[in-house]
Tab-separated table of C-alpha atoms and ligand atoms in Angstrom:
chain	number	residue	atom	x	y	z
A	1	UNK	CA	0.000	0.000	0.000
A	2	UNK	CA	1.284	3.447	-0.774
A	3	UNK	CA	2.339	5.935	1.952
A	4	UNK	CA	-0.805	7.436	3.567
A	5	UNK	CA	2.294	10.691	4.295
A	6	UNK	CA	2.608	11.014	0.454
A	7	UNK	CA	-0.732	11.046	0.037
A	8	UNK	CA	-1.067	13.990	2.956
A	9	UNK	CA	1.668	16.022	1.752
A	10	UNK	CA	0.497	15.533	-2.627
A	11	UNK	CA	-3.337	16.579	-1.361
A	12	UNK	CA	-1.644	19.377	1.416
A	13	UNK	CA	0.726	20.536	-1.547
A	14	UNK	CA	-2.307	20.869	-4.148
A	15	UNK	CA	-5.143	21.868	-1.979
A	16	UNK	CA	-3.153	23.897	1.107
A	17	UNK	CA	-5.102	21.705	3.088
A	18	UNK	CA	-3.984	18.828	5.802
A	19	UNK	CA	-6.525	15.797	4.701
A	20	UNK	CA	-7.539	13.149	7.148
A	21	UNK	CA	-6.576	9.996	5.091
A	22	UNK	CA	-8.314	6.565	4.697
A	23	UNK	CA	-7.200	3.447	3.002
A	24	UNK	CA	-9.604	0.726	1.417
A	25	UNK	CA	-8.263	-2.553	-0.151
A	26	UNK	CA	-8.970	-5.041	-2.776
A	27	UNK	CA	-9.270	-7.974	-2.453
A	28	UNK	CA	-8.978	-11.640	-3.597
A	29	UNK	CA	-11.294	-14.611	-3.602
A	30	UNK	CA	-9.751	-17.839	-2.437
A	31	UNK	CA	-13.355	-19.506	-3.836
A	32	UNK	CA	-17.050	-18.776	-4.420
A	33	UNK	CA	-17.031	-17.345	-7.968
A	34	UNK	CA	-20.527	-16.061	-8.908
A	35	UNK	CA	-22.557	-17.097	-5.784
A	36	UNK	CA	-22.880	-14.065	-4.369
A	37	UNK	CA	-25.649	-12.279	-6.127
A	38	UNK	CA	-27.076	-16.038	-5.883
A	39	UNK	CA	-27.336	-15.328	-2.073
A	40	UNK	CA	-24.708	-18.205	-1.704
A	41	UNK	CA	-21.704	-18.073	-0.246
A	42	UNK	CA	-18.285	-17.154	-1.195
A	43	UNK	CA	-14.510	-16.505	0.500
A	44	UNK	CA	-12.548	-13.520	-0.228
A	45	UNK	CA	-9.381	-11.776	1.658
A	46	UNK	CA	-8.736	-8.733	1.780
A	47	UNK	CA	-5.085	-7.820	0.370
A	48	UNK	CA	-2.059	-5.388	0.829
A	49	UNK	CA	-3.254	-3.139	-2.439
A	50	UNK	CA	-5.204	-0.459	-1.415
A	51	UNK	CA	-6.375	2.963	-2.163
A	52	UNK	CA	-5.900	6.236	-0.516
A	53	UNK	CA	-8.632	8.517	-0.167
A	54	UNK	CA	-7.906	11.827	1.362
A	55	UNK	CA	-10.182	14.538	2.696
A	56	UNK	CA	-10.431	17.942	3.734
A	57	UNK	CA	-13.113	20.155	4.130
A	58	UNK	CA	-13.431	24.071	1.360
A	59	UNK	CA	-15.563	26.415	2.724
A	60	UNK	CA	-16.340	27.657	-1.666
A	61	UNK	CA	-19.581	25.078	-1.962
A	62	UNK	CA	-16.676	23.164	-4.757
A	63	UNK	CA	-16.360	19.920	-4.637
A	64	UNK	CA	-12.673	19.261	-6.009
A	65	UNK	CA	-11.668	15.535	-6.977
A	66	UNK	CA	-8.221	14.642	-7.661
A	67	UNK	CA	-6.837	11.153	-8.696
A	68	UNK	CA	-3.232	10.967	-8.830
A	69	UNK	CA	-3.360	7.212	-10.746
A	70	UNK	CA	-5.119	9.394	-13.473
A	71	UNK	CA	-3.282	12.374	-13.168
A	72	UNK	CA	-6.987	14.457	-13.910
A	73	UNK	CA	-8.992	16.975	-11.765
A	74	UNK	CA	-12.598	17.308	-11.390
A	75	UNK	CA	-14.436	20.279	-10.276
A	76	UNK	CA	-18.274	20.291	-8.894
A	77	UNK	CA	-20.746	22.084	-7.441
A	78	UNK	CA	-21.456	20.900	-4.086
A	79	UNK	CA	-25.146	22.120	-4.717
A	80	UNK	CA	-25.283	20.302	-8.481
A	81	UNK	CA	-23.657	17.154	-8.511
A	82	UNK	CA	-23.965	14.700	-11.718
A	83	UNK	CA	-26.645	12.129	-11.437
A	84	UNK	CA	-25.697	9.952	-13.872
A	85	UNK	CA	-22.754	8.008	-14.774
A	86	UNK	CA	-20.415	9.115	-17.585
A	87	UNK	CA	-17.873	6.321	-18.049
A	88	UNK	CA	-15.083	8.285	-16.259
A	89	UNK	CA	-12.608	7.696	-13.394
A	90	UNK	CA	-15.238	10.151	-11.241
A	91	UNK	CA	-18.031	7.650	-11.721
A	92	UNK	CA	-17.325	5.652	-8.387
A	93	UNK	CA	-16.965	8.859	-5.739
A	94	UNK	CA	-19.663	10.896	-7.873
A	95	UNK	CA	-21.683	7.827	-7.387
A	96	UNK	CA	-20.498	7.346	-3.308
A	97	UNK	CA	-21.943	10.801	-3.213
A	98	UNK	CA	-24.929	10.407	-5.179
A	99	UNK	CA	-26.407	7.524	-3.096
A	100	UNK	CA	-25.078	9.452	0.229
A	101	UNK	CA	-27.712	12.287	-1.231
A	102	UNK	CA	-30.105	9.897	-1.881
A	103	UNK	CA	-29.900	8.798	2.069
A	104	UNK	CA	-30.634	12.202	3.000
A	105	UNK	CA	-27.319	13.988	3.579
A	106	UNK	CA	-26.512	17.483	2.181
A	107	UNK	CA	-23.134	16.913	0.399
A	108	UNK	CA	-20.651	20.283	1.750
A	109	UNK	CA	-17.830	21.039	-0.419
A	110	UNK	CA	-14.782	19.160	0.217
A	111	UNK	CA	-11.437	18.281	-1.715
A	112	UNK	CA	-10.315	14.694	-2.327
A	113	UNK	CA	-7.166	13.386	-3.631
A	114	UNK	CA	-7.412	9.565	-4.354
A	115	UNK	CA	-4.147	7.024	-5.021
A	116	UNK	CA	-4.109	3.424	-5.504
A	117	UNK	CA	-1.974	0.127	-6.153
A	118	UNK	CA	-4.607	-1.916	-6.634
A	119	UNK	CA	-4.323	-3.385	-10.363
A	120	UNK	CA	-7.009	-2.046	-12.726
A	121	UNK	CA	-9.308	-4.050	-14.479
A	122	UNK	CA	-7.545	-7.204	-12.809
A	123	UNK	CA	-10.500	-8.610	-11.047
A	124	UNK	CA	-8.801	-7.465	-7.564
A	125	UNK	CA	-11.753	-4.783	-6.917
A	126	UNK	CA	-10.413	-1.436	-7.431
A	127	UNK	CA	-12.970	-0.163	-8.285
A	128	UNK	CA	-14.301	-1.036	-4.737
A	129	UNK	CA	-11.231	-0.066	-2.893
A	130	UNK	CA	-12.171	3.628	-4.484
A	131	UNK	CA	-15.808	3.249	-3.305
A	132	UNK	CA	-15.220	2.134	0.045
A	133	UNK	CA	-12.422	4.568	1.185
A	134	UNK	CA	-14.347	7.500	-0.826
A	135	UNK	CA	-17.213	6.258	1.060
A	136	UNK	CA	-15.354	6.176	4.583
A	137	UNK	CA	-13.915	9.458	3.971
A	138	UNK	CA	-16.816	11.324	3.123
A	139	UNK	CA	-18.779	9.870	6.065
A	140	UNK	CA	-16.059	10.877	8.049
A	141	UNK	CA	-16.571	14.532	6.751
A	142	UNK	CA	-20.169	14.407	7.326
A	143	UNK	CA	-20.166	12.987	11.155
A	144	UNK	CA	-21.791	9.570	10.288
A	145	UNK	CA	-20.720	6.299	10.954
A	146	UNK	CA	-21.860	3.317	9.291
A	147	UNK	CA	-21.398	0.049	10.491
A	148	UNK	CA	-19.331	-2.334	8.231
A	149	UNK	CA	-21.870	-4.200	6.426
A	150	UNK	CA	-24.120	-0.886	5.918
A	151	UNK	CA	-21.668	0.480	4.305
A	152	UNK	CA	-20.325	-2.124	1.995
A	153	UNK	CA	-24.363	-2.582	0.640
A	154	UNK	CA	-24.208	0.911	-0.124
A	155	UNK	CA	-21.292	0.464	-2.184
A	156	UNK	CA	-23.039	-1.971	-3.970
A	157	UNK	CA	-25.548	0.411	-4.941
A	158	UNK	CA	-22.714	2.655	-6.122
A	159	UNK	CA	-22.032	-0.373	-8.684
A	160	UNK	CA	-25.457	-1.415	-9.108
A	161	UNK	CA	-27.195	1.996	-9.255
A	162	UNK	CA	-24.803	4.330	-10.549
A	163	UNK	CA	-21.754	3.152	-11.990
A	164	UNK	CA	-24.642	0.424	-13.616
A	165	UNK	CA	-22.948	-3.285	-12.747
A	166	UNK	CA	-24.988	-5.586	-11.566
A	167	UNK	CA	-22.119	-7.250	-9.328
A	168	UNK	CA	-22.976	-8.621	-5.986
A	169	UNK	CA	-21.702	-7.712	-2.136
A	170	UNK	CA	-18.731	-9.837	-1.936
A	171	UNK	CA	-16.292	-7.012	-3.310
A	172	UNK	CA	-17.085	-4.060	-1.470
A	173	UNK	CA	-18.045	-6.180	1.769
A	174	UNK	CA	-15.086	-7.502	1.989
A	175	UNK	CA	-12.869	-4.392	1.275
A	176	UNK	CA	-14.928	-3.045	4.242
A	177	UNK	CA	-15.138	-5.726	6.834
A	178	UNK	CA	-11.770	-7.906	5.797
A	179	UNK	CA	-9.495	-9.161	8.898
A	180	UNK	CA	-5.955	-9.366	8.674
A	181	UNK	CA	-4.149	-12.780	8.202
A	182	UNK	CA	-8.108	-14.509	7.872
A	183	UNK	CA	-10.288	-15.213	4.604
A	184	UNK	CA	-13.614	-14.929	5.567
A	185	UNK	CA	-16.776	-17.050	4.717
A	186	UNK	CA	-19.116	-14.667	3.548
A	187	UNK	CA	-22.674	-16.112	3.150
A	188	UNK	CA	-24.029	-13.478	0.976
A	189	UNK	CA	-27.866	-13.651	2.013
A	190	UNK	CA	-27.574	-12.275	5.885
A	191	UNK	CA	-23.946	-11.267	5.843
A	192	UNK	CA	-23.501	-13.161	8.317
A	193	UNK	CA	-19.680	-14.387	8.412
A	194	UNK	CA	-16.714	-16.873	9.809
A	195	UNK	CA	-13.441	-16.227	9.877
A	196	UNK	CA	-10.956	-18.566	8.807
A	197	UNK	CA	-7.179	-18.278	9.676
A	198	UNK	CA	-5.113	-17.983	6.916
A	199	UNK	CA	-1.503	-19.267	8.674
A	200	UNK	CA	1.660	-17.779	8.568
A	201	UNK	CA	2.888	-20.407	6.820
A	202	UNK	CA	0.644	-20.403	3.535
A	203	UNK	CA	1.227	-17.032	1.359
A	204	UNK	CA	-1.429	-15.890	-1.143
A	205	UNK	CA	0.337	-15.784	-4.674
A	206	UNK	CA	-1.398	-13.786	-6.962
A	207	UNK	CA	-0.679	-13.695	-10.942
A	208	UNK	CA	-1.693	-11.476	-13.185
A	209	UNK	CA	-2.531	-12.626	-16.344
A	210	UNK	CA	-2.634	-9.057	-18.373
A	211	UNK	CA	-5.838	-10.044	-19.809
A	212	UNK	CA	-8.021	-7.112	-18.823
A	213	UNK	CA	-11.896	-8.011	-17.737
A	214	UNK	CA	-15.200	-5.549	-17.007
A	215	UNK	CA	-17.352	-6.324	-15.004
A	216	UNK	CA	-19.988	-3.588	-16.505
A	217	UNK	CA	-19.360	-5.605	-19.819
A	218	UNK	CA	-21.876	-8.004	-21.278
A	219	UNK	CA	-20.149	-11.584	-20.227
A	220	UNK	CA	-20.663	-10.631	-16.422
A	221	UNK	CA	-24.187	-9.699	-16.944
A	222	UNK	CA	-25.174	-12.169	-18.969
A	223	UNK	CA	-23.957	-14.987	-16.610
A	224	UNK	CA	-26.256	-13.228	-14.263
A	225	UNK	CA	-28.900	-13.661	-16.074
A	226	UNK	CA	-28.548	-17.067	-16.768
A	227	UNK	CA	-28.080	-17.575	-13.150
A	228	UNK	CA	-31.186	-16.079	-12.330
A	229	UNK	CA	-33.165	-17.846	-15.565
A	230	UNK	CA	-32.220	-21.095	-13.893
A	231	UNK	CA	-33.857	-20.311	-10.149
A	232	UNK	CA	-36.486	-18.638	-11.803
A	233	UNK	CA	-36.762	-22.207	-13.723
A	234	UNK	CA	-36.289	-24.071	-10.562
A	235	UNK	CA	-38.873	-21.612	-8.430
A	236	UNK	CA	-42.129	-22.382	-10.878
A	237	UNK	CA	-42.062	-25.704	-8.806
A	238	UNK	CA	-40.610	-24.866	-5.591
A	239	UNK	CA	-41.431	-21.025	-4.711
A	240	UNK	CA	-39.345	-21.249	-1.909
A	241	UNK	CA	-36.508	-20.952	-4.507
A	242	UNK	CA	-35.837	-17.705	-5.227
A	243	UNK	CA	-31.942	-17.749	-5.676
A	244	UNK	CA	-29.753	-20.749	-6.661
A	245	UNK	CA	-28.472	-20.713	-2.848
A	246	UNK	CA	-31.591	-23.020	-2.106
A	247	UNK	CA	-31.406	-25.288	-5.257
A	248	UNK	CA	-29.628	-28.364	-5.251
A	249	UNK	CA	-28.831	-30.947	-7.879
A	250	UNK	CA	-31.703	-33.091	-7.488
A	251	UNK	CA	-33.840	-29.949	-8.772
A	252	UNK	CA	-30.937	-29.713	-12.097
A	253	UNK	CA	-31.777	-33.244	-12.623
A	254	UNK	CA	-35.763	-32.857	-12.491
A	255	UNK	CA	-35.791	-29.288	-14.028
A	256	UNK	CA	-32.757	-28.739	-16.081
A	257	UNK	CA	-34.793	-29.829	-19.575
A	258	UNK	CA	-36.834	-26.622	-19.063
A	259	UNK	CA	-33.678	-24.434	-19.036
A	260	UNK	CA	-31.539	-23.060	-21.714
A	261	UNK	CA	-28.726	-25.694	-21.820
A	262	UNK	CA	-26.394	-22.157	-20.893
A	263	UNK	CA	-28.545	-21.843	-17.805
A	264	UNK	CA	-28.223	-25.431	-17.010
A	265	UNK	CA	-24.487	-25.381	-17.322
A	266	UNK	CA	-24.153	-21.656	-14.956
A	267	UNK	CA	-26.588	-23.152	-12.799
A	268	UNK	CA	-24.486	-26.428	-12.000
A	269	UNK	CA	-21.343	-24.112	-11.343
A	270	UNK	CA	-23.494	-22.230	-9.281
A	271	UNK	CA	-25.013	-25.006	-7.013
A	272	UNK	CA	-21.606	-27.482	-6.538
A	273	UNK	CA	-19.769	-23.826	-5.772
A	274	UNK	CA	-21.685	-23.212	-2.941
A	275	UNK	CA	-21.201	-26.692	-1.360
A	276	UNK	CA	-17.896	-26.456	-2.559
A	277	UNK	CA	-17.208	-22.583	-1.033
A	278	UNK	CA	-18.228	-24.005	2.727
A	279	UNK	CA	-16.177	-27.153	2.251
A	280	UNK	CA	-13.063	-24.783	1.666
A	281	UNK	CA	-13.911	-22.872	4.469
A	282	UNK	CA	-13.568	-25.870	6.979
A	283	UNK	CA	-10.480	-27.424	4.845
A	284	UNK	CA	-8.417	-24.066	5.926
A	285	UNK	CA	-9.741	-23.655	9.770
A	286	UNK	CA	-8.658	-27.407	9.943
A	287	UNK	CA	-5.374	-26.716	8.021
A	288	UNK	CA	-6.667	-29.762	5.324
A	289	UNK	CA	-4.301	-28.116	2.696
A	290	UNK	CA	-4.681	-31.533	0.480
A	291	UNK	CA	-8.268	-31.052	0.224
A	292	UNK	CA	-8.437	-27.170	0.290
A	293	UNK	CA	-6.215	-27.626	-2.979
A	294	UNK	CA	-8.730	-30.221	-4.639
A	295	UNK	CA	-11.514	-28.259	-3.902
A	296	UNK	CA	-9.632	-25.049	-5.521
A	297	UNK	CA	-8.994	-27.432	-8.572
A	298	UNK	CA	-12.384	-28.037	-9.060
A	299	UNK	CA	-13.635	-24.858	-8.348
A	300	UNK	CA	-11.658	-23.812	-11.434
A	301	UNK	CA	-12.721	-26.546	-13.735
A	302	UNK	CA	-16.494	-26.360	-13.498
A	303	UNK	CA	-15.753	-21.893	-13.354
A	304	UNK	CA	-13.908	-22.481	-17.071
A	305	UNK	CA	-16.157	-25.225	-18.384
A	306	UNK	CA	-19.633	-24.851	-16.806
A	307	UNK	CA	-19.242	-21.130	-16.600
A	308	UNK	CA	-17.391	-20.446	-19.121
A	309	UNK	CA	-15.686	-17.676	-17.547
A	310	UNK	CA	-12.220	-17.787	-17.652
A	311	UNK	CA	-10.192	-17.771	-21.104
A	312	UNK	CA	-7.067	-19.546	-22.554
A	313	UNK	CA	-4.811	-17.247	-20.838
A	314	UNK	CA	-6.020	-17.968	-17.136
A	315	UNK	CA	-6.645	-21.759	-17.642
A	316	UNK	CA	-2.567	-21.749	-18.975
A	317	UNK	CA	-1.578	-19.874	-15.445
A	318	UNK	CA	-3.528	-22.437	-13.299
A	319	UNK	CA	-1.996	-25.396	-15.051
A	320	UNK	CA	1.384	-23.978	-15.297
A	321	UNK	CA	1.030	-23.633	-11.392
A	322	UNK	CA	0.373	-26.970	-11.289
A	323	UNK	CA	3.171	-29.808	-9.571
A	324	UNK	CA	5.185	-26.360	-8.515
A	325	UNK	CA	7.057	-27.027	-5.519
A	326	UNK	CA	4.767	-25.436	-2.581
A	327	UNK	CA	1.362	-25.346	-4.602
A	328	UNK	CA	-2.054	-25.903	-2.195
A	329	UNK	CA	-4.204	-25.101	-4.948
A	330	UNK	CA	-4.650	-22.346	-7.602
A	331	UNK	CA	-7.884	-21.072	-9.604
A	332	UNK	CA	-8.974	-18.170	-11.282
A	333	UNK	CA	-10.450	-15.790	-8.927
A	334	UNK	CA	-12.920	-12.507	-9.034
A	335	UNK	CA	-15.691	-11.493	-11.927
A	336	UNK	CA	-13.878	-13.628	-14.739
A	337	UNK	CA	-12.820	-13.363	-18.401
A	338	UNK	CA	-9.356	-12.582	-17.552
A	339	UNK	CA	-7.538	-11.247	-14.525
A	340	UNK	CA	-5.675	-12.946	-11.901
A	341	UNK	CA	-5.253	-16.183	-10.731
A	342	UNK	CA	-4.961	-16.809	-6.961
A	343	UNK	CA	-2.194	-19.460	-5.691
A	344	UNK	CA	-2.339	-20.796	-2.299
A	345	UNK	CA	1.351	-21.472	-1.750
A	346	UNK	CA	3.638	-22.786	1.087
A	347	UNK	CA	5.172	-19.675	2.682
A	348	UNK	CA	9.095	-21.116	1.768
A	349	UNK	CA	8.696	-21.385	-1.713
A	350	UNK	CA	6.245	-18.271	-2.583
A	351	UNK	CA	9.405	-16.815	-3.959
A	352	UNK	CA	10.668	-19.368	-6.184
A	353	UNK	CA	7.190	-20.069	-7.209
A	354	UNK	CA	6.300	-16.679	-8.116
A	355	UNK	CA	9.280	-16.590	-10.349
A	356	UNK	CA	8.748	-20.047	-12.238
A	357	UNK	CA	5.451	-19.316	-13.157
A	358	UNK	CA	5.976	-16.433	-14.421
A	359	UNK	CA	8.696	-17.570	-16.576
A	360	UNK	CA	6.519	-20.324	-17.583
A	361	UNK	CA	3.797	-18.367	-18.411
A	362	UNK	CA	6.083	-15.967	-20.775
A	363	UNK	CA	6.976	-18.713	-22.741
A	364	UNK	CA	3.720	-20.372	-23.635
A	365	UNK	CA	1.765	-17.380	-23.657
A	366	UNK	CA	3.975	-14.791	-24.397
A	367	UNK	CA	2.881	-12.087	-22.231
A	368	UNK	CA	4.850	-11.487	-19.241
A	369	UNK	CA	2.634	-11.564	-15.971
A	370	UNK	CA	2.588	-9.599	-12.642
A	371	UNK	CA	3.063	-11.953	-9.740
A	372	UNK	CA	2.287	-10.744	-6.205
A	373	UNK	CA	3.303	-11.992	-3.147
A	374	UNK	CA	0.434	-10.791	-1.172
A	375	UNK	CA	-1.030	-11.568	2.710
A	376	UNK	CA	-4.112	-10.939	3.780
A	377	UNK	CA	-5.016	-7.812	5.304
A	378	UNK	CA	-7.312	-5.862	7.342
A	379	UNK	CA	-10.182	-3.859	5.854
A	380	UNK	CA	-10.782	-0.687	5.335
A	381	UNK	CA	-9.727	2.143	8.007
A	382	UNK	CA	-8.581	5.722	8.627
A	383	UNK	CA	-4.927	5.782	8.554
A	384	UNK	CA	-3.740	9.603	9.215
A	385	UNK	CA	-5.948	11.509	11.034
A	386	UNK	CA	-5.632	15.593	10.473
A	387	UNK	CA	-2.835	17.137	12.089
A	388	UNK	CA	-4.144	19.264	14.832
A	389	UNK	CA	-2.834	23.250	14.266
A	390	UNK	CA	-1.213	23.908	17.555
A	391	UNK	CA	-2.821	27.289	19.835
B	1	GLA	C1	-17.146	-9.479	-9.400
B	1	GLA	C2	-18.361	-8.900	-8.700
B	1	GLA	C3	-18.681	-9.715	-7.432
B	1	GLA	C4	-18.762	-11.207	-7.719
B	1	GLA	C5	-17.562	-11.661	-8.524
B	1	GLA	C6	-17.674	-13.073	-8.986
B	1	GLA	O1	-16.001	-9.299	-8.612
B	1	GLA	O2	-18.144	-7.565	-8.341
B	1	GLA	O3	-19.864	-9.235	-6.851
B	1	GLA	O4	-19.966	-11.513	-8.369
B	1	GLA	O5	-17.339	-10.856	-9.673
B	1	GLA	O6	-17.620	-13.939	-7.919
């Protein structure tokens, strides 16, 4: 994570302002790939990328937005904010701010300077890393507090509402509530969660495939759709099935002719996932690593072939991970179509690991990766409060 003092002094240097500072990460998903908006369950970390939201207040009604990744400056009225998305950097804190009107607050003027590591378009959740610590430092502004789970769903409805994704909770829930050196098995319909230990000894390899996904593009909403086809499918003969967390295989077999076969397929992902997800979850607190990393395995087959969602480039990572000295397991993790894989490795060989791989995956794909060494971190927090003027 950057320096939350080069963050103060860039924002106090370009606004002559001292910011309070807060920090939001992204995260990664060890498994549960598309169960979320299923009101299933799924089991992300939070990681060591972050970004950097700072804040201070203007006393001109302007609301001044600066992102130092983008090198770009926006200027607003406090009193006559945009309501609707624009395809811009600014869409994800003009959108934290639109849904904080649309609770009922009166927006003040403010200045914001915003800097991140997270990778873009990687599938590690920037973009919620920017919505959650725009989110936290804005409420700080105001004098509200949220609880962590309040203010994760109204992240979502950033995504859902403004920025117009239809992605689930798991990304900005997680930024928000994530524990350091645990995963954390979300189940998605109360938020309810358990926290599972990830140990010193296991280090969470992440590698970058340089294939860039969306998740406003079609693919993601499409597979949502055909998740939701398939319960809708399954509910005509048991209404208490509204999502695919309350299907099970027995209803595939008995109603899977009345489904698009692509439903069929998304909904069998969808369904073994879930069992799957909660399976993981005990493997880790038990320290099972043998099964943890056959569960992972098959997590990533029926993601690539019953969900179609990954591509040639992230099924080559995962199997040139594979028989690499230290290896648990290794899938592709987040929204899909590219992006990162996640590798859970033994702590001893993360290093040498990291560097095969990537040498491997040069030569077969010819693209040469990123691979983080990452551990899992806590969620999102203030991390330099505003230096007091001295009397
Ligand atoms: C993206 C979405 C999440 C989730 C994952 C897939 O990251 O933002 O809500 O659906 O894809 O598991």
């Amino acid at each position: 994570m950057h320096d939350p003092e080069a963050l103060r002094s860039l924002h106090s240097a370009r606004f002559h302002a001292d910011p309070e500072v807060f920090a939001a990460p992204g995260r990664v998903n060890l498994i549960g790939e598309h169960t979320d908006y299923a009101e299933g369950f799924v089991m992300p970390a939070a990681i060591d990328f972050a970004t950097l939201a700072g804040i201070s207040p203007r006393s001109d009604g302007k609301i001044v937005i600066y992102s130092e990744n983008y090198e770009s400056e926006r200027v607003f009225e406090a009193v006559e904010l945009p309501t609707a998305a624009s395809q811009h950097w600014s869409d994800y804190p003009l959108g934290v701010l639109a849904i904080l009107a649309g609770e009922g607050h009166r927006i003040p003027g403010f200045s914001l300077s915003l800097w991140g590591d997270v990778p873009l378009g990687s599938g590690l959740s920037s973009s919620a890393a920017l919505e959650v610590s725009t989110m936290l430092a804005v409420t700080s502004l105001l004098g509200v507090t949220y609880p962590g789970p309040g203010m994760a769903r109204l992240c979502q409805r950033v995504e859902n509402e403004f920025v117009g994704a239809s992605s689930g909770i798991m990304d900005q829930f997680i930024s928000a509530n994530g524990v350091k050196d645990h995963a954390l098995l979300l189940d998605c319909r109360d938020l309810s969660f358990r926290l599972a230990p990830i140990p010193s000894s296991v280090t969470l390899v992440i590698a970058n495939s340089m294939v860039k996904h969306a998740v406003t593009g079609g693919e993601y909403t499409s597979r949502r759709a055909e998740v939701e086809e398939a319960a809708a499918v399954i509910g005509r003969h048991r209404p208490e099935v509204r999502f695919l967390r309350d299907a099970t295989m027995e209803d595939l077999a008995n109603y899977g002719a009345e489904m698009s076969a692509n439903a069929l397929k998304r909904a069998r992902h969808v369904i073994t996932e879930n069992i799957r997800t909660v399976a993981a979850a005990d493997a880790l607190v038990s320290h099972d690593f043998a099964e943890l990393g056959r569960l992972m395995a098959e997590a990533h087959r029926s993601y690539s072939q019953d969900f179609e969602a990954s591509c040639e480039e992230c099924d080559a990572m995962v199997e040139l991970a594979q028989g690499l000295p230290g290896l648990i397991g290794a899938r592709l993790t987040g929204g899909g179509f590219g992006g990162c894989t996640v590798n859970l490795v033994r702590a001893e060989h993360a290093a040498a690991f990291a560097e095969i791989l990537g040498d491997r995956y040069a030569g077969k794909i010819g693209i040469v990766p990123q691979i983080h060494i990452c551990h899992a971190s806590g969620g999102a927090s203030r991390v330099a409060a505003r230096i007091q003027p001295v009397r």
